Coordinates of N, CA, C and O in Angstrom, one line a residue:
M1 N 27.3 73.0 27.5 CA 26.7 74.1 26.8 C 26.5 75.2 27.8 O 25.7 75.1 28.7
S2 N 27.2 76.3 27.7 CA 27.1 77.4 28.7 C 26.1 78.5 28.1 O 25.8 79.4 28.9
D3 N 25.8 78.4 26.9 CA 24.9 79.4 26.3 C 23.7 78.7 25.7 O 23.8 77.8 24.9
A4 N 22.5 79.0 26.2 CA 21.3 78.3 25.8 C 21.0 78.6 24.3 O 20.0 78.0 23.8
G5 N 21.8 79.4 23.6 CA 21.5 79.6 22.2 C 22.4 78.8 21.3 O 22.3 78.9 20.1
D6 N 23.2 77.9 21.8 CA 24.1 77.1 21.0 C 23.4 75.9 20.4 O 22.4 75.4 21.0
G7 N 23.9 75.4 19.3 CA 23.4 74.1 18.7 C 22.3 74.3 17.7 O 21.6 75.3 17.7
A8 N 22.1 73.3 16.9 CA 21.1 73.3 15.9 C 19.7 73.0 16.5 O 19.6 72.2 17.4
P9 N 18.6 73.6 16.0 CA 17.3 73.3 16.6 C 16.8 71.9 16.2 O 17.3 71.3 15.2
S10 N 15.8 71.4 16.9 CA 15.2 70.2 16.5 C 14.5 70.4 15.2 O 14.1 71.5 14.8
R11 N 14.4 69.3 14.5 CA 13.8 69.3 13.1 C 12.4 69.9 13.2 O 11.5 69.5 13.9
G12 N 12.2 70.9 12.3 CA 10.9 71.6 12.2 C 10.5 72.5 13.3 O 9.4 73.1 13.3
A13 N 11.4 72.8 14.3 CA 11.1 73.6 15.4 C 11.6 75.1 15.1 O 12.6 75.3 14.5
R14 N 10.8 76.0 15.6 CA 11.2 77.4 15.6 C 12.0 77.7 16.9 O 11.5 77.4 18.0
V15 N 13.2 78.2 16.8 CA 14.0 78.5 18.0 C 13.6 79.9 18.6 O 13.4 80.8 17.9
R16 N 13.4 79.8 19.9 CA 13.0 81.1 20.7 C 14.0 81.2 21.8 O 13.9 80.5 22.8
P17 N 14.9 82.2 21.7 CA 15.8 82.5 22.9 C 15.0 83.1 24.0 O 14.1 84.0 23.7
A18 N 15.2 82.7 25.2 CA 14.5 83.2 26.3 C 15.3 83.4 27.6 O 16.4 82.8 27.6
V19 N 14.9 84.2 28.5 CA 15.5 84.4 29.8 C 14.5 84.3 30.9 O 13.4 84.6 30.7
R20 N 15.0 83.8 32.0 CA 14.2 83.7 33.2 C 15.0 84.1 34.4 O 16.2 84.0 34.4
A21 N 14.3 84.6 35.5 CA 14.9 85.0 36.7 C 14.6 84.1 37.8 O 13.4 83.8 38.1
I22 N 15.6 83.7 38.5 CA 15.4 83.0 39.8 C 15.4 84.2 40.8 O 16.4 84.6 41.3
V23 N 14.2 84.7 41.1 CA 14.0 85.8 42.0 C 13.9 85.3 43.4 O 12.9 84.6 43.8
L24 N 14.9 85.5 44.2 CA 15.0 85.1 45.6 C 14.9 86.2 46.5 O 15.5 87.3 46.4
S25 N 14.0 86.0 47.5 CA 13.8 87.0 48.5 C 14.9 86.9 49.6 O 15.7 86.0 49.6
D26 N 14.9 87.9 50.5 CA 15.9 87.9 51.6 C 15.6 86.7 52.5 O 16.5 86.2 53.2
E27 N 14.4 86.1 52.4 CA 14.1 84.9 53.2 C 14.3 83.6 52.4 O 13.8 82.5 52.8
D28 N 15.0 83.7 51.3 CA 15.2 82.6 50.4 C 14.0 81.9 49.9 O 13.9 80.7 49.7
E29 N 13.0 82.7 49.6 CA 11.8 82.2 48.9 C 12.0 82.6 47.4 O 12.6 83.6 47.1
V30 N 11.4 81.8 46.5 CA 11.5 82.0 45.1 C 10.2 82.4 44.6 O 9.1 81.8 44.9
L31 N 10.2 83.5 43.7 CA 8.9 83.9 43.1 C 8.7 83.2 41.8 O 9.5 83.2 40.9
L32 N 7.5 82.5 41.7 CA 7.2 81.7 40.5 C 5.8 82.2 40.0 O 5.0 82.8 40.8
M33 N 5.5 81.9 38.8 CA 4.3 82.3 38.1 C 3.6 81.0 37.7 O 4.2 80.1 37.1
R34 N 2.3 80.9 37.9 CA 1.5 79.8 37.5 C 0.8 80.1 36.2 O 0.1 81.1 36.1
F35 N 1.1 79.2 35.2 CA 0.4 79.4 33.9 C -0.5 78.2 33.7 O -0.2 77.0 34.0
L36 N -1.7 78.4 33.1 CA -2.7 77.4 32.9 C -2.7 77.1 31.4 O -3.4 77.9 30.6
F37 N -2.0 76.1 30.9 CA -1.9 75.8 29.5 C -3.0 74.8 29.2 O -3.6 74.2 30.1
P38 N -3.3 74.5 27.9 CA -4.4 73.6 27.6 C -4.5 72.3 28.3 O -5.5 71.9 28.7
R39 N -3.4 71.6 28.5 CA -3.4 70.3 29.2 C -2.7 70.3 30.5 O -2.6 69.2 31.1
V40 N -2.1 71.4 30.9 CA -1.3 71.3 32.1 C -1.2 72.7 32.8 O -1.2 73.7 32.1
A41 N -1.1 72.7 34.1 CA -0.8 73.9 34.9 C 0.6 73.8 35.3 O 1.0 72.7 35.8
V42 N 1.4 74.8 35.2 CA 2.8 74.7 35.5 C 3.3 76.0 36.1 O 2.9 77.1 35.8
W43 N 4.2 75.9 37.1 CA 4.8 77.0 37.8 C 6.2 77.3 37.1 O 7.0 76.3 37.0
L44 N 6.4 78.5 36.7 CA 7.6 78.9 36.0 C 8.2 80.1 36.7 O 7.6 80.9 37.3
A45 N 9.5 80.3 36.4 CA 10.2 81.5 36.9 C 9.8 82.6 35.9 O 9.6 82.4 34.7
P46 N 9.7 83.8 36.4 CA 9.4 85.0 35.6 C 10.4 85.1 34.4 O 11.6 84.9 34.6
G47 N 10.0 85.6 33.3 CA 10.8 85.9 32.2 C 10.1 85.6 30.9 O 8.9 85.5 30.9
G48 N 10.8 85.5 29.8 CA 10.2 85.3 28.5 C 11.2 85.4 27.4 O 12.4 85.5 27.6
G49 N 10.6 85.6 26.2 CA 11.4 85.6 25.0 C 12.2 86.9 24.8 O 11.7 88.0 25.2
L50 N 13.4 86.7 24.2 CA 14.2 87.9 23.9 C 13.8 88.5 22.5 O 13.4 87.7 21.6
Q51 N 13.9 89.8 22.4 CA 13.6 90.4 21.1 C 14.9 90.3 20.3 O 16.0 90.1 20.8
P52 N 14.8 90.3 18.9 CA 15.9 90.1 18.1 C 17.0 91.1 18.5 O 16.8 92.3 18.6
G53 N 18.3 90.6 18.7 CA 19.4 91.4 19.0 C 19.5 91.9 20.5 O 20.4 92.6 20.8
E54 N 18.5 91.6 21.3 CA 18.4 92.1 22.6 C 19.4 91.3 23.5 O 19.3 90.1 23.6
P55 N 20.3 92.0 24.3 CA 21.1 91.3 25.2 C 20.3 90.6 26.3 O 19.3 91.2 26.8
P56 N 20.7 89.4 26.7 CA 19.9 88.7 27.7 C 19.6 89.4 29.0 O 18.4 89.4 29.4
R57 N 20.5 90.1 29.6 CA 20.2 90.8 30.9 C 19.2 92.0 30.6 O 18.4 92.2 31.5
D58 N 19.4 92.7 29.5 CA 18.4 93.7 29.2 C 17.0 93.1 29.0 O 16.0 93.7 29.5
G59 N 17.0 92.0 28.3 CA 15.7 91.4 28.1 C 15.0 90.9 29.3 O 13.8 91.0 29.5
L60 N 15.9 90.4 30.3 CA 15.3 90.0 31.5 C 14.8 91.1 32.3 O 13.7 91.0 32.9
R61 N 15.5 92.2 32.4 CA 15.0 93.4 33.1 C 13.7 93.9 32.5 O 12.7 94.2 33.2
R62 N 13.6 93.9 31.1 CA 12.4 94.2 30.5 C 11.2 93.3 30.9 O 10.1 93.7 31.2
E63 N 11.5 92.0 30.8 CA 10.5 91.0 31.1 C 10.0 91.2 32.6 O 8.8 91.1 32.9
L64 N 11.0 91.4 33.5 CA 10.6 91.5 34.9 C 9.7 92.8 35.1 O 8.8 92.7 35.9
A65 N 10.1 93.8 34.4 CA 9.3 95.1 34.6 C 7.9 94.8 34.0 O 6.9 95.2 34.6
E66 N 7.8 94.2 32.9 CA 6.5 93.9 32.3 C 5.6 93.0 33.2 O 4.4 93.2 33.3
E67 N 6.2 92.0 33.8 CA 5.5 91.0 34.5 C 5.2 91.5 36.0 O 4.2 91.1 36.5
T68 N 6.1 92.2 36.6 CA 5.9 92.6 38.0 C 5.5 94.0 38.2 O 5.1 94.4 39.3
G69 N 5.6 94.9 37.1 CA 5.4 96.3 37.2 C 6.4 97.1 38.0 O 6.3 98.2 38.3
R70 N 7.6 96.4 38.3 CA 8.7 97.0 39.0 C 9.9 97.2 38.1 O 10.2 96.3 37.4
D71 N 10.6 98.3 38.3 CA 11.8 98.6 37.5 C 13.0 98.5 38.4 O 12.9 98.3 39.6
G72 N 14.2 98.7 37.8 CA 15.4 98.8 38.6 C 16.0 97.5 39.0 O 16.7 97.4 40.0
W73 N 15.7 96.4 38.3 CA 16.2 95.1 38.7 C 17.7 95.0 38.5 O 18.2 95.4 37.5
T74 N 18.4 94.4 39.5 CA 19.8 94.0 39.3 C 19.9 92.5 39.0 O 19.5 91.7 39.8
V75 N 20.3 92.3 37.8 CA 20.4 90.9 37.3 C 21.8 90.4 37.6 O 22.8 90.9 37.2
G76 N 21.9 89.3 38.4 CA 23.1 88.7 38.8 C 23.7 87.7 37.8 O 23.3 87.7 36.6
P77 N 24.5 86.7 38.2 CA 25.1 85.8 37.3 C 24.1 84.8 36.7 O 23.0 84.5 37.3
Q78 N 24.5 84.2 35.6 CA 23.7 83.1 35.0 C 23.9 81.9 35.8 O 25.1 81.5 36.1
L79 N 22.8 81.2 36.2 CA 22.9 80.0 37.0 C 22.7 78.7 36.2 O 23.4 77.8 36.4
W80 N 21.8 78.7 35.3 CA 21.3 77.5 34.6 C 21.0 77.9 33.2 O 20.9 79.0 32.8
H81 N 20.8 76.8 32.4 CA 20.3 76.9 31.0 C 19.4 75.7 30.8 O 19.6 74.6 31.5
R82 N 18.5 75.8 29.9 CA 17.5 74.7 29.6 C 17.0 74.8 28.2 O 16.8 76.0 27.7
I83 N 16.7 73.7 27.6 CA 16.0 73.7 26.3 C 14.7 72.9 26.6 O 14.7 71.8 27.2
T84 N 13.6 73.5 26.1 CA 12.3 72.9 26.3 C 11.6 73.1 25.0 O 11.8 74.0 24.2
R85 N 10.7 72.1 24.7 CA 9.9 72.2 23.5 C 8.5 72.2 23.8 O 8.0 71.5 24.7
Y86 N 7.7 73.0 23.1 CA 6.2 73.0 23.3 C 5.5 73.4 22.0 O 6.2 73.9 21.1
D87 N 4.2 73.2 22.0 CA 3.4 73.6 20.9 C 2.1 74.1 21.4 O 1.4 73.3 22.1
L88 N 1.8 75.3 21.3 CA 0.5 75.9 21.7 C -0.4 76.2 20.5 O -1.2 77.1 20.6
G89 N -0.3 75.3 19.5 CA -1.2 75.4 18.4 C -0.6 76.1 17.2 O -1.3 76.2 16.2
R90 N 0.6 76.6 17.2 CA 1.2 77.3 16.1 C 2.5 76.7 15.7 O 3.4 77.4 15.2
G91 N 2.7 75.5 15.9 CA 3.9 74.8 15.5 C 4.8 74.6 16.7 O 4.7 75.2 17.8
T92 N 5.8 73.7 16.6 CA 6.7 73.4 17.7 C 7.7 74.5 17.9 O 8.3 75.1 16.9
V93 N 7.9 74.9 19.1 CA 8.9 75.9 19.5 C 9.9 75.2 20.4 O 9.6 74.5 21.3
E94 N 11.2 75.5 20.1 CA 12.3 75.0 20.9 C 12.8 76.3 21.6 O 13.4 77.1 21.1
Q95 N 12.4 76.3 22.9 CA 12.8 77.5 23.7 C 14.1 77.2 24.4 O 14.3 76.2 25.1
R96 N 15.1 78.1 24.2 CA 16.4 78.0 24.8 C 16.5 79.1 25.9 O 16.7 80.2 25.6
E97 N 16.4 78.6 27.1 CA 16.3 79.5 28.3 C 17.7 79.7 29.0 O 18.4 78.7 29.2
R98 N 17.9 80.9 29.5 CA 19.0 81.2 30.4 C 18.4 81.7 31.7 O 17.5 82.5 31.7
Y99 N 18.8 81.1 32.8 CA 18.3 81.5 34.1 C 19.3 82.4 34.9 O 20.5 81.9 35.0
Y100 N 18.9 83.5 35.4 CA 19.8 84.4 36.1 C 19.3 84.6 37.5 O 18.1 84.6 37.8
L101 N 20.3 84.8 38.4 CA 19.9 85.1 39.8 C 19.5 86.6 40.0 O 20.2 87.5 39.5
V102 N 18.4 86.8 40.7 CA 18.0 88.1 41.0 C 17.6 88.1 42.5 O 16.6 87.4 42.9
R103 N 18.3 88.9 43.3 CA 18.0 89.0 44.7 C 17.1 90.2 45.0 O 17.4 91.3 44.4
T104 N 16.1 90.2 45.8 CA 15.3 91.3 46.1 C 14.6 91.1 47.5 O 14.5 90.0 47.9
A105 N 14.2 92.2 48.0 CA 13.3 92.2 49.2 C 11.9 91.6 48.7 O 11.5 91.9 47.6
R106 N 11.3 90.9 49.5 CA 10.0 90.3 49.2 C 9.0 91.5 48.9 O 9.0 92.5 49.6
F107 N 8.2 91.3 47.9 CA 7.2 92.3 47.5 C 5.9 91.6 47.1 O 5.9 90.4 46.9
E108 N 4.8 92.4 47.0 CA 3.6 91.8 46.6 C 3.5 91.9 45.1 O 3.4 93.1 44.5
P109 N 3.5 90.8 44.4 CA 3.4 90.9 42.9 C 2.0 91.2 42.4 O 1.1 91.0 43.2
P110 N 1.9 91.6 41.2 CA 0.5 91.9 40.7 C -0.4 90.7 40.5 O 0.1 89.6 40.4
S111 N -1.7 90.9 40.5 CA -2.6 89.8 40.4 C -2.9 89.6 38.9 O -3.5 88.5 38.5
M112 N -2.5 90.5 38.0 CA -2.8 90.3 36.6 C -1.6 90.9 35.8 O -1.0 91.9 36.2
L113 N -1.3 90.3 34.7 CA -0.2 90.8 33.8 C -0.8 91.8 32.9 O -1.9 91.7 32.4
P114 N 0.0 92.8 32.5 CA -0.5 93.8 31.6 C -0.6 93.4 30.2 O -1.4 93.9 29.4
D115 N 0.2 92.4 29.7 CA 0.2 92.0 28.3 C -1.0 91.0 28.1 O -1.1 90.0 28.7
P116 N -2.0 91.4 27.2 CA -3.1 90.6 27.0 C -2.8 89.2 26.5 O -3.5 88.2 26.9
A117 N -1.7 89.0 25.7 CA -1.3 87.7 25.2 C -0.9 86.8 26.4 O -1.3 85.6 26.4
E118 N -0.2 87.3 27.3 CA 0.3 86.5 28.5 C -0.9 86.3 29.4 O -0.9 85.3 30.1
R119 N -1.8 87.3 29.6 CA -2.9 87.2 30.5 C -3.8 86.0 30.2 O -4.4 85.4 31.0
R120 N -3.7 85.6 28.9 CA -4.5 84.4 28.5 C -4.2 83.2 29.2 O -5.0 82.3 29.5
W121 N -2.9 83.0 29.6 CA -2.4 81.8 30.2 C -2.1 82.0 31.7 O -2.1 81.0 32.5
F122 N -1.8 83.2 32.1 CA -1.4 83.5 33.5 C -2.5 83.3 34.5 O -3.6 83.7 34.3
D123 N -2.1 82.6 35.6 CA -3.0 82.4 36.7 C -2.7 83.3 37.9 O -3.5 84.1 38.4
R124 N -1.4 83.1 38.4 CA -1.0 83.9 39.6 C 0.4 83.8 39.9 O 1.1 82.9 39.4
F125 N 0.9 84.7 40.7 CA 2.3 84.6 41.3 C 2.2 84.0 42.7 O 1.2 84.0 43.3
R126 N 3.3 83.4 43.1 CA 3.4 82.9 44.5 C 4.9 82.9 44.9 O 5.7 82.5 44.1
W127 N 5.1 83.3 46.1 CA 6.5 83.1 46.7 C 6.5 81.7 47.3 O 5.6 81.3 48.1
W128 N 7.5 80.9 47.0 CA 7.6 79.5 47.4 C 8.9 79.3 48.3 O 9.9 79.8 47.9
R129 N 8.7 78.5 49.3 CA 9.9 78.0 50.0 C 10.3 76.8 49.3 O 9.5 76.0 48.7
I130 N 11.6 76.5 49.3 CA 12.1 75.3 48.5 C 11.5 74.0 49.0 O 11.1 73.1 48.2
E131 N 11.3 73.9 50.3 CA 10.8 72.7 50.9 C 9.3 72.5 50.4 O 8.9 71.3 50.2
A132 N 8.6 73.6 50.3 CA 7.2 73.5 49.8 C 7.2 73.0 48.3 O 6.3 72.2 47.9
I133 N 8.1 73.5 47.5 CA 8.2 73.0 46.1 C 8.5 71.5 46.1 O 7.8 70.8 45.4
A134 N 9.4 71.1 46.9 CA 9.8 69.7 46.9 C 8.6 68.8 47.3 O 8.5 67.6 46.8
R135 N 7.8 69.2 48.2 CA 6.6 68.4 48.7 C 5.4 68.6 47.8 O 4.4 67.8 47.9
S136 N 5.3 69.6 46.9 CA 4.1 69.9 46.2 C 3.8 68.9 45.1 O 4.8 68.4 44.4
P137 N 2.6 68.5 44.9 CA 2.2 67.6 43.8 C 2.1 68.4 42.4 O 1.9 67.8 41.4
E138 N 2.2 69.8 42.5 CA 2.0 70.6 41.3 C 3.2 70.4 40.4 O 4.3 69.9 40.8
R139 N 3.1 70.9 39.2 CA 4.1 70.8 38.2 C 5.0 72.0 38.1 O 4.4 73.1 38.1
F140 N 6.3 71.9 38.1 CA 7.2 73.0 38.0 C 8.1 72.8 36.8 O 8.4 71.7 36.4
A141 N 8.6 73.9 36.3 CA 9.6 73.9 35.2 C 10.7 74.8 35.5 O 10.5 76.0 35.8
P142 N 11.9 74.3 35.5 CA 12.2 72.9 35.3 C 11.7 72.0 36.4 O 11.5 72.4 37.5
R143 N 11.5 70.7 36.1 CA 11.0 69.7 37.0 C 11.8 69.6 38.3 O 11.3 69.4 39.3
C144 N 13.1 69.8 38.1 CA 14.1 69.6 39.2 C 14.4 70.9 39.9 O 15.5 71.0 40.6
I145 N 13.5 71.9 39.8 CA 13.9 73.2 40.4 C 14.2 73.2 41.9 O 15.1 73.9 42.3
A146 N 13.5 72.4 42.7 CA 13.7 72.4 44.1 C 15.1 71.9 44.4 O 15.9 72.5 45.2
R147 N 15.6 70.9 43.7 CA 16.9 70.3 43.9 C 18.0 71.4 43.5 O 19.0 71.6 44.2
H148 N 17.8 72.0 42.4 CA 18.8 73.0 42.0 C 18.8 74.3 42.8 O 19.8 74.9 43.1
L149 N 17.6 74.7 43.3 CA 17.5 75.8 44.3 C 18.2 75.4 45.6 O 19.0 76.3 46.1
R150 N 18.0 74.2 46.1 CA 18.7 73.8 47.3 C 20.2 73.8 47.1 O 21.0 74.3 47.9
R151 N 20.7 73.4 45.9 CA 22.1 73.4 45.6 C 22.7 74.8 45.6 O 23.7 75.1 46.1
L152 N 21.9 75.7 45.0 CA 22.3 77.1 44.9 C 22.4 77.7 46.3 O 23.4 78.4 46.6
L153 N 21.4 77.5 47.2 CA 21.5 78.0 48.6 C 22.6 77.4 49.4 O 23.2 78.0 50.2
D154 N 22.8 76.1 49.2 CA 23.9 75.4 50.0 C 25.3 75.6 49.5 O 26.2 75.7 50.3
H155 N 25.5 75.8 48.2 CA 26.8 75.9 47.6 C 27.1 77.1 46.9 O 28.2 77.3 46.4
G156 N 26.1 78.0 46.7 CA 26.4 79.3 46.0 C 26.2 79.1 44.5 O 25.9 78.1 44.0
V157 N 26.5 80.2 43.8 CA 26.4 80.2 42.3 C 27.4 79.3 41.7 O 28.6 79.2 42.1
P158 N 27.0 78.5 40.8 CA 27.9 77.5 40.1 C 29.0 78.3 39.3 O 28.7 79.4 38.8
R159 N 30.1 77.7 39.1 CA 31.2 78.3 38.3 C 30.8 78.4 36.9 O 31.2 79.4 36.2
V160 N 30.1 77.5 36.3 CA 29.6 77.5 35.0 C 28.1 77.2 35.1 O 27.7 76.4 35.9
P161 N 27.3 77.8 34.2 CA 25.8 77.5 34.3 C 25.5 76.0 34.1 O 26.2 75.3 33.3
I162 N 24.5 75.5 34.9 CA 24.2 74.1 34.9 C 23.0 73.9 34.0 O 22.1 74.6 33.9
D163 N 23.0 72.7 33.2 CA 22.0 72.3 32.4 C 20.8 71.7 33.2 O 21.1 70.7 33.9
V164 N 19.7 72.3 33.2 CA 18.5 71.9 34.0 C 17.4 71.4 33.1 O 16.3 71.3 33.5
S165 N 17.8 70.9 31.9 CA 16.8 70.5 30.9 C 16.1 69.2 31.3 O 15.0 69.0 30.9
G166 N 16.8 68.3 32.0 CA 16.2 67.0 32.4 C 15.1 67.0 33.3 O 14.6 67.9 33.8

């Protein structure tokens, strides 16, 4: 599956197309966001849901601007795709994510998100070294992010997007 929007949804789930950025600094650190959900804290790549009819790269630039307060993002190739399911009290959502590479100079991300709905769950940003992710007891999504980041840095962009759902 090269497109996270393919396939039938799980029974009773609402499908939500989404995009995420693997924001890598010049020092090969990755920018992640920590969200505090009801039963778990998790580090995620910046991004979010696409608006109806919105092209993925446009949606990712919009999401990055909303979350970081910075414009002018250059979105690179799609690296990965993932399907995840969750329920935050309004029914099951099947989120179909596409991950794109975004290279940038390291910057200081904001301490608060402008969107009140996201602010409810958002805790903080952090630049992570891959080795620190691999050693951390914290939860990351996708769970195998350190392994896939290491593969990206060692072997470059994959020829076709990799499924990181597992």
